[in-house]
Short mmCIF file of C-alpha atoms in Angstrom, two decimals:
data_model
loop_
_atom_site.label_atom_id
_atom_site.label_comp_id
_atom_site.label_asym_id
_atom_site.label_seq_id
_atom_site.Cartn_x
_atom_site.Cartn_y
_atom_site.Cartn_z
CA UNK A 1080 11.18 -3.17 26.69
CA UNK A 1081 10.86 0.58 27.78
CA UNK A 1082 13.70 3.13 27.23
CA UNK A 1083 15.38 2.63 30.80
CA UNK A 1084 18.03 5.09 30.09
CA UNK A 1085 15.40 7.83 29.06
CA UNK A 1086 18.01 9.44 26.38
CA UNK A 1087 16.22 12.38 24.64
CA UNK A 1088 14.35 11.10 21.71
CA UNK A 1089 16.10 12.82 18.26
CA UNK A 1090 13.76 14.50 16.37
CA UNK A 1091 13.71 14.31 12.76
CA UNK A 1092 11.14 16.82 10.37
CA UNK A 1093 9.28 15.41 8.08
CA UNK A 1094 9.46 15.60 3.95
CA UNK A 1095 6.48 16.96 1.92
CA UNK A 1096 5.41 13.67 0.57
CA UNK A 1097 5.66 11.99 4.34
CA UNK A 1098 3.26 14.90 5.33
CA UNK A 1099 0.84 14.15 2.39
CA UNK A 1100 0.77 10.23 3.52
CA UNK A 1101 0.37 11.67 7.51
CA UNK A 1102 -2.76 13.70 6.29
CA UNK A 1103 -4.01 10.69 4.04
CA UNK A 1104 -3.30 8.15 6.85
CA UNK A 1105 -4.98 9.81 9.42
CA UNK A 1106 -8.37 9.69 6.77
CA UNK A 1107 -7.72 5.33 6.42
CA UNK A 1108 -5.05 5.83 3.24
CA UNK A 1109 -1.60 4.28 4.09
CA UNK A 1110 -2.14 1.94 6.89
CA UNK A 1111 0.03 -0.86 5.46
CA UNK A 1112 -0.24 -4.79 6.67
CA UNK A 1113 2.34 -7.43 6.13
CA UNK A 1114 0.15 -10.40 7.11
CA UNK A 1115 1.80 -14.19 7.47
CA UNK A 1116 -0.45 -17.32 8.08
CA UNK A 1117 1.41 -19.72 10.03
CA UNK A 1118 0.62 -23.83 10.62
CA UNK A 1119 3.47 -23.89 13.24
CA UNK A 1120 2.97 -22.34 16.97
CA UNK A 1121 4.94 -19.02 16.69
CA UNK A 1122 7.70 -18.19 19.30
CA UNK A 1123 6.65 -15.14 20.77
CA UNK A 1124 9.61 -14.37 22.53
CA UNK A 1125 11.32 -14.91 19.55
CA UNK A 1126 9.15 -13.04 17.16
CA UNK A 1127 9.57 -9.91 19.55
CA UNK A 1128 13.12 -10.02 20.14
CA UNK A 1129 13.37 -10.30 15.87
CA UNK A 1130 11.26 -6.87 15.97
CA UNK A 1131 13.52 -5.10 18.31
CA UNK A 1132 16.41 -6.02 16.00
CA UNK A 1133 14.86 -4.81 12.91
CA UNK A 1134 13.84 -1.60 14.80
CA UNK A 1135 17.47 -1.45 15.91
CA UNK A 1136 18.98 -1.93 12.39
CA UNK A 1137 16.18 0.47 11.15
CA UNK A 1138 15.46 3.45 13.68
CA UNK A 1139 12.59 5.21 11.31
CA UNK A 1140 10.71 1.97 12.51
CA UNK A 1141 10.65 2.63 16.12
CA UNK A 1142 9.76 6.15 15.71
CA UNK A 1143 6.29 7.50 17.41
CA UNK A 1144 4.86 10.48 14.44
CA UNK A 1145 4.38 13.47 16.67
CA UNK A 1146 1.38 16.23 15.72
CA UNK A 1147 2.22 19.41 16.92
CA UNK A 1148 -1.23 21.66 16.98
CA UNK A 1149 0.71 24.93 17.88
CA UNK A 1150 2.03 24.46 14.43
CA UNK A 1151 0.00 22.07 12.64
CA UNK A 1152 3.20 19.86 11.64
CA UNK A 1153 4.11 16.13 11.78
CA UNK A 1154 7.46 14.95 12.81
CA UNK A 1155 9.54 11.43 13.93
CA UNK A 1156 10.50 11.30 17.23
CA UNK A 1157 13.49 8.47 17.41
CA UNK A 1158 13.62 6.97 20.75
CA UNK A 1159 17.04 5.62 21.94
CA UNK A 1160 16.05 1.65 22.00
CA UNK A 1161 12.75 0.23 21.15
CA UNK A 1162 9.27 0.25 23.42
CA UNK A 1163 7.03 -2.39 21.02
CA UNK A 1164 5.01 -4.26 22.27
CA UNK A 1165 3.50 -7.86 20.52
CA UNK A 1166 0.20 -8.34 20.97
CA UNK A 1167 -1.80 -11.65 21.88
CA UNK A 1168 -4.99 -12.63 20.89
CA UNK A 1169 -6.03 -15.73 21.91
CA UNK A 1170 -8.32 -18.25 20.24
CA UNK A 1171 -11.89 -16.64 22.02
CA UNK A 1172 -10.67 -13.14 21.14
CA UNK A 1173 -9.77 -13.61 17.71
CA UNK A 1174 -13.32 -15.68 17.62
CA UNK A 1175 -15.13 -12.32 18.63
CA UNK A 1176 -13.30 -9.92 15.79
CA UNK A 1177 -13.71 -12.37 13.06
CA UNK A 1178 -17.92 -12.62 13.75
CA UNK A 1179 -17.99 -8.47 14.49
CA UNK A 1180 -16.40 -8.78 10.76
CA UNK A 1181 -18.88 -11.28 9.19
CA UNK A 1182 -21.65 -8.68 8.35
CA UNK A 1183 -19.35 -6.66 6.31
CA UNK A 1184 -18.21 -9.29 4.40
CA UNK A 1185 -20.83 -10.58 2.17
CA UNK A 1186 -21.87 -14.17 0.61
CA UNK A 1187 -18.45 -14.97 -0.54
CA UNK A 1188 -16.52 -17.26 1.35
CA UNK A 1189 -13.56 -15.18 3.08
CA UNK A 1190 -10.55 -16.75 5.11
CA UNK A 1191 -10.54 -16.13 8.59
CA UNK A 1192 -6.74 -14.90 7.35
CA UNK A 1193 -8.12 -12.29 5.30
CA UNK A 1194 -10.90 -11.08 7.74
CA UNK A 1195 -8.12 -10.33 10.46
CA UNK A 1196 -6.06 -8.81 7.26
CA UNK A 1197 -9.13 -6.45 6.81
CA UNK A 1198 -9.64 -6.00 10.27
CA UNK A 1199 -6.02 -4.54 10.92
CA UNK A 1200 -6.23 -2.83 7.82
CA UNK A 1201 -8.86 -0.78 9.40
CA UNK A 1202 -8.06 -0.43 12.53
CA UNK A 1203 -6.23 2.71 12.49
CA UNK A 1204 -3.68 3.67 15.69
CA UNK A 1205 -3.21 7.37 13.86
CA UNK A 1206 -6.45 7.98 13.02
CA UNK A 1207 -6.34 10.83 15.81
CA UNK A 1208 -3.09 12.04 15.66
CA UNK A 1209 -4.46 15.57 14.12
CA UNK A 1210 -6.19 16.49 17.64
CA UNK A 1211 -5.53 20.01 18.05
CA UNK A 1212 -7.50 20.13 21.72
CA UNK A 1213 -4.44 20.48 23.41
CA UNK A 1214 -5.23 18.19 26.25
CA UNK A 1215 -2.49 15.86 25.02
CA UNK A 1216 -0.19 17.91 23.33
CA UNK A 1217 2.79 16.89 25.16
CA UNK A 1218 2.29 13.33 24.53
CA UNK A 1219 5.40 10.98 22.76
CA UNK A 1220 3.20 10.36 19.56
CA UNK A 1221 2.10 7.19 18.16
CA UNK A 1222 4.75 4.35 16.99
CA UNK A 1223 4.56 3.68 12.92
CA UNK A 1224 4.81 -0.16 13.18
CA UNK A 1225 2.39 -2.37 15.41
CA UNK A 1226 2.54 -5.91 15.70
CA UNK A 1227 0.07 -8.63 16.99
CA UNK A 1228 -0.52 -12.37 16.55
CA UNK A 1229 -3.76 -13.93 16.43
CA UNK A 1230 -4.66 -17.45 17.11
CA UNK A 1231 -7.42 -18.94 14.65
CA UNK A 1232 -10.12 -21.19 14.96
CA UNK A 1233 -9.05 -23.33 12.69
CA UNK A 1234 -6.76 -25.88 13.87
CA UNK A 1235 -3.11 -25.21 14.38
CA UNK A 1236 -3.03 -21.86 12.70
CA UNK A 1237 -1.67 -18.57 13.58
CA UNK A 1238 -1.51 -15.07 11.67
CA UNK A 1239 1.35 -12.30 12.60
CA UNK A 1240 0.38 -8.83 11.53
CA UNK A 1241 2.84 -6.08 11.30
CA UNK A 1242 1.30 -2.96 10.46
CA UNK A 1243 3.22 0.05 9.05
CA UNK A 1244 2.42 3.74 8.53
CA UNK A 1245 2.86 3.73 4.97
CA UNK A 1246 4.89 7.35 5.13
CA UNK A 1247 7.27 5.65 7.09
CA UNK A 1248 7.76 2.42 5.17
CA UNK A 1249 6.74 1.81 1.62
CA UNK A 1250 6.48 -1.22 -0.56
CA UNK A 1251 9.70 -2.08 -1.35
CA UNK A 1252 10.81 -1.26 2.00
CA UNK A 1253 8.18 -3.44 3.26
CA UNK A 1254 9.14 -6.42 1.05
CA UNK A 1255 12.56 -6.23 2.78
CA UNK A 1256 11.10 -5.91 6.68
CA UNK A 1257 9.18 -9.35 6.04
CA UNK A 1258 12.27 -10.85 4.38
CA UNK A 1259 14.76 -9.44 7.50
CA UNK A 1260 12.25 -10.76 9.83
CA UNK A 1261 11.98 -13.93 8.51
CA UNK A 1262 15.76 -14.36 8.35
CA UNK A 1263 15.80 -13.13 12.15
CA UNK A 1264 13.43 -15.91 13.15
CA UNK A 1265 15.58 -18.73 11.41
CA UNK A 1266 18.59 -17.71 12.59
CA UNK A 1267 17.01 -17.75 16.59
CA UNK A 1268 16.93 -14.30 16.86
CA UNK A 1269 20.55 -13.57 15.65
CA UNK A 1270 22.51 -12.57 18.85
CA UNK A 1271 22.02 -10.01 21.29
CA UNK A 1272 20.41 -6.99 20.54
CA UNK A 1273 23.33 -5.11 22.10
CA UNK A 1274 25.51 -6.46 19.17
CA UNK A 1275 23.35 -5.20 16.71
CA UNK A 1276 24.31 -2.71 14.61
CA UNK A 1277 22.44 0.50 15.03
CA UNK A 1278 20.95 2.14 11.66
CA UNK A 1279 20.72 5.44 10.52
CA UNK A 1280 16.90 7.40 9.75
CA UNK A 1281 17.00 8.72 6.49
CA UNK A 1282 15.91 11.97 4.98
CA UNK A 1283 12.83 12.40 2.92
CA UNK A 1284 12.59 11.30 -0.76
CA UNK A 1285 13.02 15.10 -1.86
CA UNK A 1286 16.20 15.25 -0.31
CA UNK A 1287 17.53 13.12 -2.48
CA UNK A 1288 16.18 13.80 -5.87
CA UNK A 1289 18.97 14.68 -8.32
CA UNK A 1290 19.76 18.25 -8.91
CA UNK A 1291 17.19 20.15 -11.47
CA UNK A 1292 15.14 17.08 -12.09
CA UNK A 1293 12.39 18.60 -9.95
CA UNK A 1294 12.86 21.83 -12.73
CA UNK A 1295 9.65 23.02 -14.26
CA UNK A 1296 9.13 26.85 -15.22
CA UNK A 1297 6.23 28.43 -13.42
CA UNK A 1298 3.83 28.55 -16.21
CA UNK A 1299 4.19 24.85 -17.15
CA UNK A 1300 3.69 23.81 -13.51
CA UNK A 1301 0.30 25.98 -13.26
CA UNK A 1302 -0.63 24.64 -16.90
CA UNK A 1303 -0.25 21.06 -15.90
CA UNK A 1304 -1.92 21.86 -12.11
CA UNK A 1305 -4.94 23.05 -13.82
CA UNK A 1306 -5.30 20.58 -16.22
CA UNK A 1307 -4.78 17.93 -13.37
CA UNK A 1308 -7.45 19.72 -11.38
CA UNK A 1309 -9.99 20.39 -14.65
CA UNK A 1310 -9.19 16.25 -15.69
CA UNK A 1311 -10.38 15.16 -12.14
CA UNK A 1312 -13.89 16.53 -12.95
CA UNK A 1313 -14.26 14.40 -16.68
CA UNK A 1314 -12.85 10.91 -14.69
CA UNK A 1315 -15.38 8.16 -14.76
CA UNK A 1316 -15.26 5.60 -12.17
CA UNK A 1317 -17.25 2.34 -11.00
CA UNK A 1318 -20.58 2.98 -10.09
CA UNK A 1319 -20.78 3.55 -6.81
CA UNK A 1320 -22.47 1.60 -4.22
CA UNK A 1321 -22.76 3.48 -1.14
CA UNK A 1322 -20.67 6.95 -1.15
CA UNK A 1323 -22.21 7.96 2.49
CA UNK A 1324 -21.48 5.55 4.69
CA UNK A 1325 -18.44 5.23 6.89
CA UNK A 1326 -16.02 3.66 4.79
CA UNK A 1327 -13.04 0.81 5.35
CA UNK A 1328 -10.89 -1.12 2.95
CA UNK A 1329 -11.94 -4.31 1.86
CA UNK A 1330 -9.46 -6.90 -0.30
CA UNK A 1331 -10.11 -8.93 -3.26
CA UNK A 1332 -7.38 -11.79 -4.44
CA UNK A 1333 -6.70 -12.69 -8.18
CA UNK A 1334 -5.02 -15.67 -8.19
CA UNK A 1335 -3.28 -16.96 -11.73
CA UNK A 1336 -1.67 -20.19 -11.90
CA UNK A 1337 2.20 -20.50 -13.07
CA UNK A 1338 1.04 -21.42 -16.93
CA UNK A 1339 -1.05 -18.56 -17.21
CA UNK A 1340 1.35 -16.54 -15.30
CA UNK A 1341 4.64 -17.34 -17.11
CA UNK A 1342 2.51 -16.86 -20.94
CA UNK A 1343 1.35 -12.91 -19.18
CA UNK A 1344 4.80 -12.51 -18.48
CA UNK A 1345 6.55 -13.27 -21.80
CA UNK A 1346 3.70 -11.29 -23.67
CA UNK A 1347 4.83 -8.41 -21.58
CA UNK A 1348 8.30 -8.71 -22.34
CA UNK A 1349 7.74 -9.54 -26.22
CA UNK A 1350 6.11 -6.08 -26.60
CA UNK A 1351 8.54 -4.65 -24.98
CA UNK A 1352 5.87 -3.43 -21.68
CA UNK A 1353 5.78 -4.39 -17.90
CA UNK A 1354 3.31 -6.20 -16.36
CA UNK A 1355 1.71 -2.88 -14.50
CA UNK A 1356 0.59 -2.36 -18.39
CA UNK A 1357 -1.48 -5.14 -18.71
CA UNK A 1358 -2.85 -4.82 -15.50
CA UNK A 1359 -3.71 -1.13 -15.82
CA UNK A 1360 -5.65 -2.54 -19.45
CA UNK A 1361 -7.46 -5.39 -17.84
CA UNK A 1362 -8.86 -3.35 -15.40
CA UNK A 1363 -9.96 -0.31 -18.04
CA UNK A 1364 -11.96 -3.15 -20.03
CA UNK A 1365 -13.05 -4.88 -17.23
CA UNK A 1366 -14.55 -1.35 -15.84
CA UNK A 1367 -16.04 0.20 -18.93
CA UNK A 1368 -17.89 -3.89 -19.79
CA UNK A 1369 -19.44 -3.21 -16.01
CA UNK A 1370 -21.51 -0.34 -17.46
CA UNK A 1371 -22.97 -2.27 -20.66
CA UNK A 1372 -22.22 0.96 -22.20
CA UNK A 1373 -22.76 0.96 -26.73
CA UNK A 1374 -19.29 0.95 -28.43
CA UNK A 1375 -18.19 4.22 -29.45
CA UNK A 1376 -19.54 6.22 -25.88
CA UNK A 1377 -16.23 7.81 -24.42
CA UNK A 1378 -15.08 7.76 -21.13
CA UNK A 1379 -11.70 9.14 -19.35
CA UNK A 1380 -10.37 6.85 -16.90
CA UNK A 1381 -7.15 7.82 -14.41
CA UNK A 1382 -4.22 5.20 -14.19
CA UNK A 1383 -1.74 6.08 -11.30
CA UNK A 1384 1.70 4.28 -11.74
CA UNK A 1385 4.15 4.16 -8.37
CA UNK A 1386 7.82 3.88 -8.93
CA UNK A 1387 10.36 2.84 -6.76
CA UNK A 1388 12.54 5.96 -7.09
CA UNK A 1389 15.65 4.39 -4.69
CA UNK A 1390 18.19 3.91 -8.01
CA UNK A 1391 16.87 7.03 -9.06
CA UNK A 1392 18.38 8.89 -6.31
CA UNK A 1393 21.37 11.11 -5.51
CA UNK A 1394 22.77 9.43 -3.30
CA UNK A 1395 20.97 6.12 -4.78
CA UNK A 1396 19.31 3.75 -2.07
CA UNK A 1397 19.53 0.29 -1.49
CA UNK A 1398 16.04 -2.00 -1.33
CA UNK A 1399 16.79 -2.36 2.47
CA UNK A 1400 16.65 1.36 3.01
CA UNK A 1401 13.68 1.77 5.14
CA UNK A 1402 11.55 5.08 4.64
CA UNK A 1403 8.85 6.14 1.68
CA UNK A 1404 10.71 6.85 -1.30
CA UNK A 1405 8.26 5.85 -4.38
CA UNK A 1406 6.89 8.74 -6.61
CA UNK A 1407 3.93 8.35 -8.99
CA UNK A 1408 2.56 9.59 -12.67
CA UNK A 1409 -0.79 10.21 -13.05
CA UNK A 1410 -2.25 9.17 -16.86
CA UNK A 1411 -5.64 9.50 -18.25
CA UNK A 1412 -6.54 7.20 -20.86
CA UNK A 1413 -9.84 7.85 -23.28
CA UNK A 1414 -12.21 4.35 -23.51
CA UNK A 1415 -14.63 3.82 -26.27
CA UNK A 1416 -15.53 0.57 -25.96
CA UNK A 1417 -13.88 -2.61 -27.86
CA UNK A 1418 -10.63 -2.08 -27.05
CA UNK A 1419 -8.08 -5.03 -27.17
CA UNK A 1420 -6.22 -5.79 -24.21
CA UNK A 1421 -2.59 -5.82 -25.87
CA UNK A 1422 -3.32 -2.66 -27.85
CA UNK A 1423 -4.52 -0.66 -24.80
CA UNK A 1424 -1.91 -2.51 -22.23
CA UNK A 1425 1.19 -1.09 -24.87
CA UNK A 1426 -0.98 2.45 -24.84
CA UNK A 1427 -1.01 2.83 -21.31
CA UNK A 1428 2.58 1.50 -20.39
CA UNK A 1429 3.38 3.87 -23.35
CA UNK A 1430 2.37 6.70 -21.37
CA UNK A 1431 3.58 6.10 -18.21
CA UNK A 1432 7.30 5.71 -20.10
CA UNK A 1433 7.37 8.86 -21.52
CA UNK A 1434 6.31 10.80 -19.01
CA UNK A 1435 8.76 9.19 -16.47
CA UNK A 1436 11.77 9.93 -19.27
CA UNK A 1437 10.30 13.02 -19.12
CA UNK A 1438 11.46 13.27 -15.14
CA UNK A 1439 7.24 13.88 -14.21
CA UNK A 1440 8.15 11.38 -11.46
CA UNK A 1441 10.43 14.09 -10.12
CA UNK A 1442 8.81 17.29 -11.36
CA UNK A 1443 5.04 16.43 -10.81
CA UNK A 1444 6.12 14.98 -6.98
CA UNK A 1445 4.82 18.62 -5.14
CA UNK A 1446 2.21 19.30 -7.32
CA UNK A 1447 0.19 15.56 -6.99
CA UNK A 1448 1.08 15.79 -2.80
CA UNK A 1449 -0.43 19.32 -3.07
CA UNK A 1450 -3.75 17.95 -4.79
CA UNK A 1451 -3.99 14.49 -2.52
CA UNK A 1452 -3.89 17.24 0.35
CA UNK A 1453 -6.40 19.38 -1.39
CA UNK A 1454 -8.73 16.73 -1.65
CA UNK A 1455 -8.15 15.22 1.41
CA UNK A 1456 -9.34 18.71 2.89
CA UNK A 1457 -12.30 19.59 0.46
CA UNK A 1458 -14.12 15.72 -0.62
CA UNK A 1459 -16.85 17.91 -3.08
CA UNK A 1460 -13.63 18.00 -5.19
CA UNK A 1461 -14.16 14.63 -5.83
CA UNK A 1462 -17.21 12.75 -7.46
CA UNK A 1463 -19.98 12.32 -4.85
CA UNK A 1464 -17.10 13.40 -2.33
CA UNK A 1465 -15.85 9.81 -2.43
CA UNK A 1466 -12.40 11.50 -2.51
CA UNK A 1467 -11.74 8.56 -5.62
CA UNK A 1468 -8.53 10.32 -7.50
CA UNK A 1469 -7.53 7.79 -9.88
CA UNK A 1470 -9.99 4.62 -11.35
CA UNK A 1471 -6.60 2.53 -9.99
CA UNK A 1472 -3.27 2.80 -9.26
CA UNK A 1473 -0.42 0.17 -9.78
CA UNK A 1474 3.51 -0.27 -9.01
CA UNK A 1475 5.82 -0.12 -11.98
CA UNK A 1476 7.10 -3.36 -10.62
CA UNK A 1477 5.82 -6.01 -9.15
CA UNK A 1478 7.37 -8.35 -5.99
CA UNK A 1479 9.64 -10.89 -6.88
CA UNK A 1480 9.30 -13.93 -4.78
CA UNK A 1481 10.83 -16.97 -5.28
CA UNK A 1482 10.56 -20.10 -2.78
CA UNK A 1483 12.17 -20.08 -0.07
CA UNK A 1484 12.48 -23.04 2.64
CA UNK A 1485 12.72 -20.42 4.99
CA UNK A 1486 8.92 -20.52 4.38
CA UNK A 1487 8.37 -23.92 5.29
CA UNK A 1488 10.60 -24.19 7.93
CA UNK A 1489 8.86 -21.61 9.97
CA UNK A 1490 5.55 -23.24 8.88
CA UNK A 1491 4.36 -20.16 6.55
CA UNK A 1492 1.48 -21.36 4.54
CA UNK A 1493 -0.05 -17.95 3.16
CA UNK A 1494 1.02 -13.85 2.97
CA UNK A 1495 -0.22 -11.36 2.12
CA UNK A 1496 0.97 -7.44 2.35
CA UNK A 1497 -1.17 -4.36 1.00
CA UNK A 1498 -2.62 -0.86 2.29
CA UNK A 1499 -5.67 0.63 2.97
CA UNK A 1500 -6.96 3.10 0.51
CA UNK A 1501 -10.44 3.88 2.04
CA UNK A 1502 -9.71 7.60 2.57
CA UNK A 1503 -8.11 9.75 -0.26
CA UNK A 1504 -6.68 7.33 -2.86
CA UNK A 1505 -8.07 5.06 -5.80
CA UNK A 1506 -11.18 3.23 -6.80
CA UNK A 1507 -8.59 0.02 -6.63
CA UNK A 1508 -5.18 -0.38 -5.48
CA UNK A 1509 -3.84 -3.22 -6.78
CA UNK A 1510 -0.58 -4.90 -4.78
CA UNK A 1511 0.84 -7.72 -7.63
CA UNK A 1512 3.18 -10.21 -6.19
CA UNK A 1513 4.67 -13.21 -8.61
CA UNK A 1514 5.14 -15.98 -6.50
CA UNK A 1515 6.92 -19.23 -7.15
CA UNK A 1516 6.19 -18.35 -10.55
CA UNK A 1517 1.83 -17.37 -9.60
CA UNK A 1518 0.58 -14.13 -9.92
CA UNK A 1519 -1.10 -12.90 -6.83
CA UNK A 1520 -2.38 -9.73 -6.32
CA UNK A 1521 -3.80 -8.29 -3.44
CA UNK A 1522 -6.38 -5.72 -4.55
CA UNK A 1523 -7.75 -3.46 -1.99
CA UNK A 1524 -11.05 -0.90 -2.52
CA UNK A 1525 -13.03 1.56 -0.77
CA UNK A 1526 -16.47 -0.18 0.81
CA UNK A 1527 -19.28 0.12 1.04
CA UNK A 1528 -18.77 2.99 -1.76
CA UNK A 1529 -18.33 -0.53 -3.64
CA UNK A 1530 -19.81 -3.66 -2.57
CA UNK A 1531 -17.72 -6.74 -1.95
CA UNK A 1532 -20.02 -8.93 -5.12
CA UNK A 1533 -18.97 -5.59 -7.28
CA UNK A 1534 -15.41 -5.66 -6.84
CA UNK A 1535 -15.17 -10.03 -7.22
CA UNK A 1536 -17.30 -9.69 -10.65
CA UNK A 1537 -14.24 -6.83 -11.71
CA UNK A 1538 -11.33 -8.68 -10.97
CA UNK A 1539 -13.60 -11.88 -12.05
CA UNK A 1540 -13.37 -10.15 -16.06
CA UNK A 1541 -9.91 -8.49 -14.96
CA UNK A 1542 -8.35 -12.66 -15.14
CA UNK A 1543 -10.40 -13.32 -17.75
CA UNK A 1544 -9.87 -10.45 -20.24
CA UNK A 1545 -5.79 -11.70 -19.10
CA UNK A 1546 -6.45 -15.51 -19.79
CA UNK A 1547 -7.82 -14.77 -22.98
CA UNK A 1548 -5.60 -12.89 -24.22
CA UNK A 1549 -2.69 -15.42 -24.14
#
């Protein structure tokens, strides 16, 4: 479905954080996947006419980024109608990328499913979008959401991957794509797309930010820039596997049944602390009991916490509103060994709580883009240039899902959604879902700077440092 009319394509600039996440995205940070494993034979016809309407309602997701060399900046070009294309792969293709995949993925037993996930994860449509030869410089740029549906070996199952640049479309604004498309494909499509309402591209999160929350006097701003900068040289991190070799993101699951799940979340909400707390805790232990280090040996480990900033906003944004609009704080916590899960989860949440009363969310925003793009740039400003800034980051919140026959109906046996962090980013990104009352979290990490067997033995003592804490 090409632009027949050829209206002029409205250009929109881009924000300072949607620049950072173009610069990290082009390195393999940011390419997000909403993956969906399906027992029933997909309509494709109606799969691609649902796309078109969610492009429609949201414009930002039919915009092509556009590099311009002359002046080294990113923008969204917003073409009048939409020009996506779904992609088949049939059962022999999909065949051939799931074996070029086995060598990379290790003894444990891996889903076809989650191969393909990795395998989209890492193949990257703007990893080129930077060239400055000139030879293409009048090009229309490269569309920020893909999709493609694979056919597996396994009988009767397919897997639809829509894949997102990440400055374009963030978590939350990913959660509400896969519910609108899902509601599109019940409903048969939902009408023409000429009755569709057309939606409006929004401006970038800074635009919005309430007036003098992004306040901080000059000194204070180069006092907390240098101690950001001097902190990033006393971080520990994992031991590292492999830091030369040509990196992609790999995904580990943790899995918690609805007992175990329901007990975590009513010990969070008894101490008054969210569930990115006890996360963030699990994973500190977990980490420091990898190195078999003696009790009372410090180590400084980074915690990044991403916040949904929509109700935060001036004017505030709905959940549907597609674009990036999260923020994060950066917190450093000091490990000695022996620490109790509880103690350290209320210590970390702690943390993150007063510096986001303290607006850091808002005031910090330019200074963390300005060091992800400084590090991006220069890698020796990161241990063993593995361009690691944080031991792991997490979202203040975590996906609500409840059942839904939708689900079954369209024969959806599995999901998954998550993005690649094997550029600039953390050791482990951790993407927590709870549902139908399960915790599931989608954990993806840098590899082969860590192995696959490293990563399972972490979140391995990450469920059972939870489990045994209930």
């Amino acid at each position: 479905m090409a632009d027949s009319d050829q209206t002029p394509a409205k250009i929109r600039p881009i924000g300072g954080t949607e620049n950072s996440w173009c610069k990290a995205v082009i390195g393999g940070t940011g390419i997000t996947v909403l993956s969906l494993l399906l027992n029933k034979h997909p309509d494709f016809s109606l799969l691609q006419t649902a796309l078109h309407k969610l492009q429609n309602s949201h414009p930002i997701l039919r915009a092509k980024l556009h590099f311009d060399p002359s002046t080294s900046t990113f923008s969204l070009l917003i073409p009048s109608s939409s020009s996506l294309i779904l992609y088949h792969f049939d059962l022999q293709s999909t065949s051939q990328i799931i074996q070029s995949q086995k060598p990379n993925v290790g003894p444990t037993d891996i889903s076809s499913f989650q191969i393909l996930l990795e395998h989209e994860l890492n193949d990257n449509p703007w990893k080129n979008l930077d060239r400055s030869s000139g030879e293409d410089d009048d090009d229309d740029g490269v569309d920020v959401l893909h999709a493609s549906v694979y056919e597996i070996e396994e009988r009767g199952k397919w897997a639809v991957m829509i894949k997102l640049h990440t400055g374009a479309c963030d978590r939350t604004a990913a959660v509400a794509v896969m519910k609108e498309l899902t509601g599109l494909m019940m409903s048969g499509g939902g009408g023409s797309q000429e009755e569709e309402e057309e939606g409006e591209v929004g401006l970038g999160v800074e635009e919005y930010i309430p007036s003098g929350k992004t306040n901080k006097p000059f000194w204070s701003r180069g006092v907390d820039m240098l101690g950001y900068s001097l902190n990033s040289f006393r971080l520990s991190n994992l031991e590292f596997v492999d830091p030369n070799s040509p990196r992609s993101s790999r995904v580990v699951r943790l899995l918690m049944d609805s007992d175990h799940t329901t007990k975590l979340l009513e010990g969070c909400k008894t101490r008054g602390i969210k569930l990115c707390g006890a996360l963030s805790a699990a994973a500190l232990i977990a980490a420091r009991l990898s190195k078999c280090l003696p009790d009372g040996e410090w180590e400084k480990y980074a915690v990044v916490t991403l916040i949904d900033c929509r109700k935060l906003l001036e004017p505030a944004l709905s959940s549907h509103h597609v674009g990036f609009y999260h923020s994060a704080i950066l917190n450093t916590h000091d490990m000695k060994g022996g620490e109790e899960l509880w103690e350290l989860a209320g210590r970390t949440y702690t943390s993150f709580a007063d510096a986001k009363n303290s607006n850091k969310h808002f005031s910090d925003m330019a200074d963390l883009n300005f060091l992800m793009c400084r590090a991006i740039e220069n890698p020796g400003l990161t241990p063993s240039s593995s361009l690691r800034t944080s031991f792991i980051s997490v979202f203040e919140d975590p996906v609500i899902d409840e059942t839904n026959e939708d689900h079954k109906e369209l024969g959806i046996e599995d999901y998954m959604g998550c993005a690649s962090t094997h550029g600039v980013g953390p050791t482990i990104a951790i993407f927590d879902t709870v549902r139908q009352g399960k915790l599931d979290c989608a954990c993806v990490y840098p590899f082969p700077l860590h192995s696959r067997e490293q990563m399972q033995e972490l979140i391995d003592n990450m469920k059972k440092i939870l489990i045994n804490s209930l």
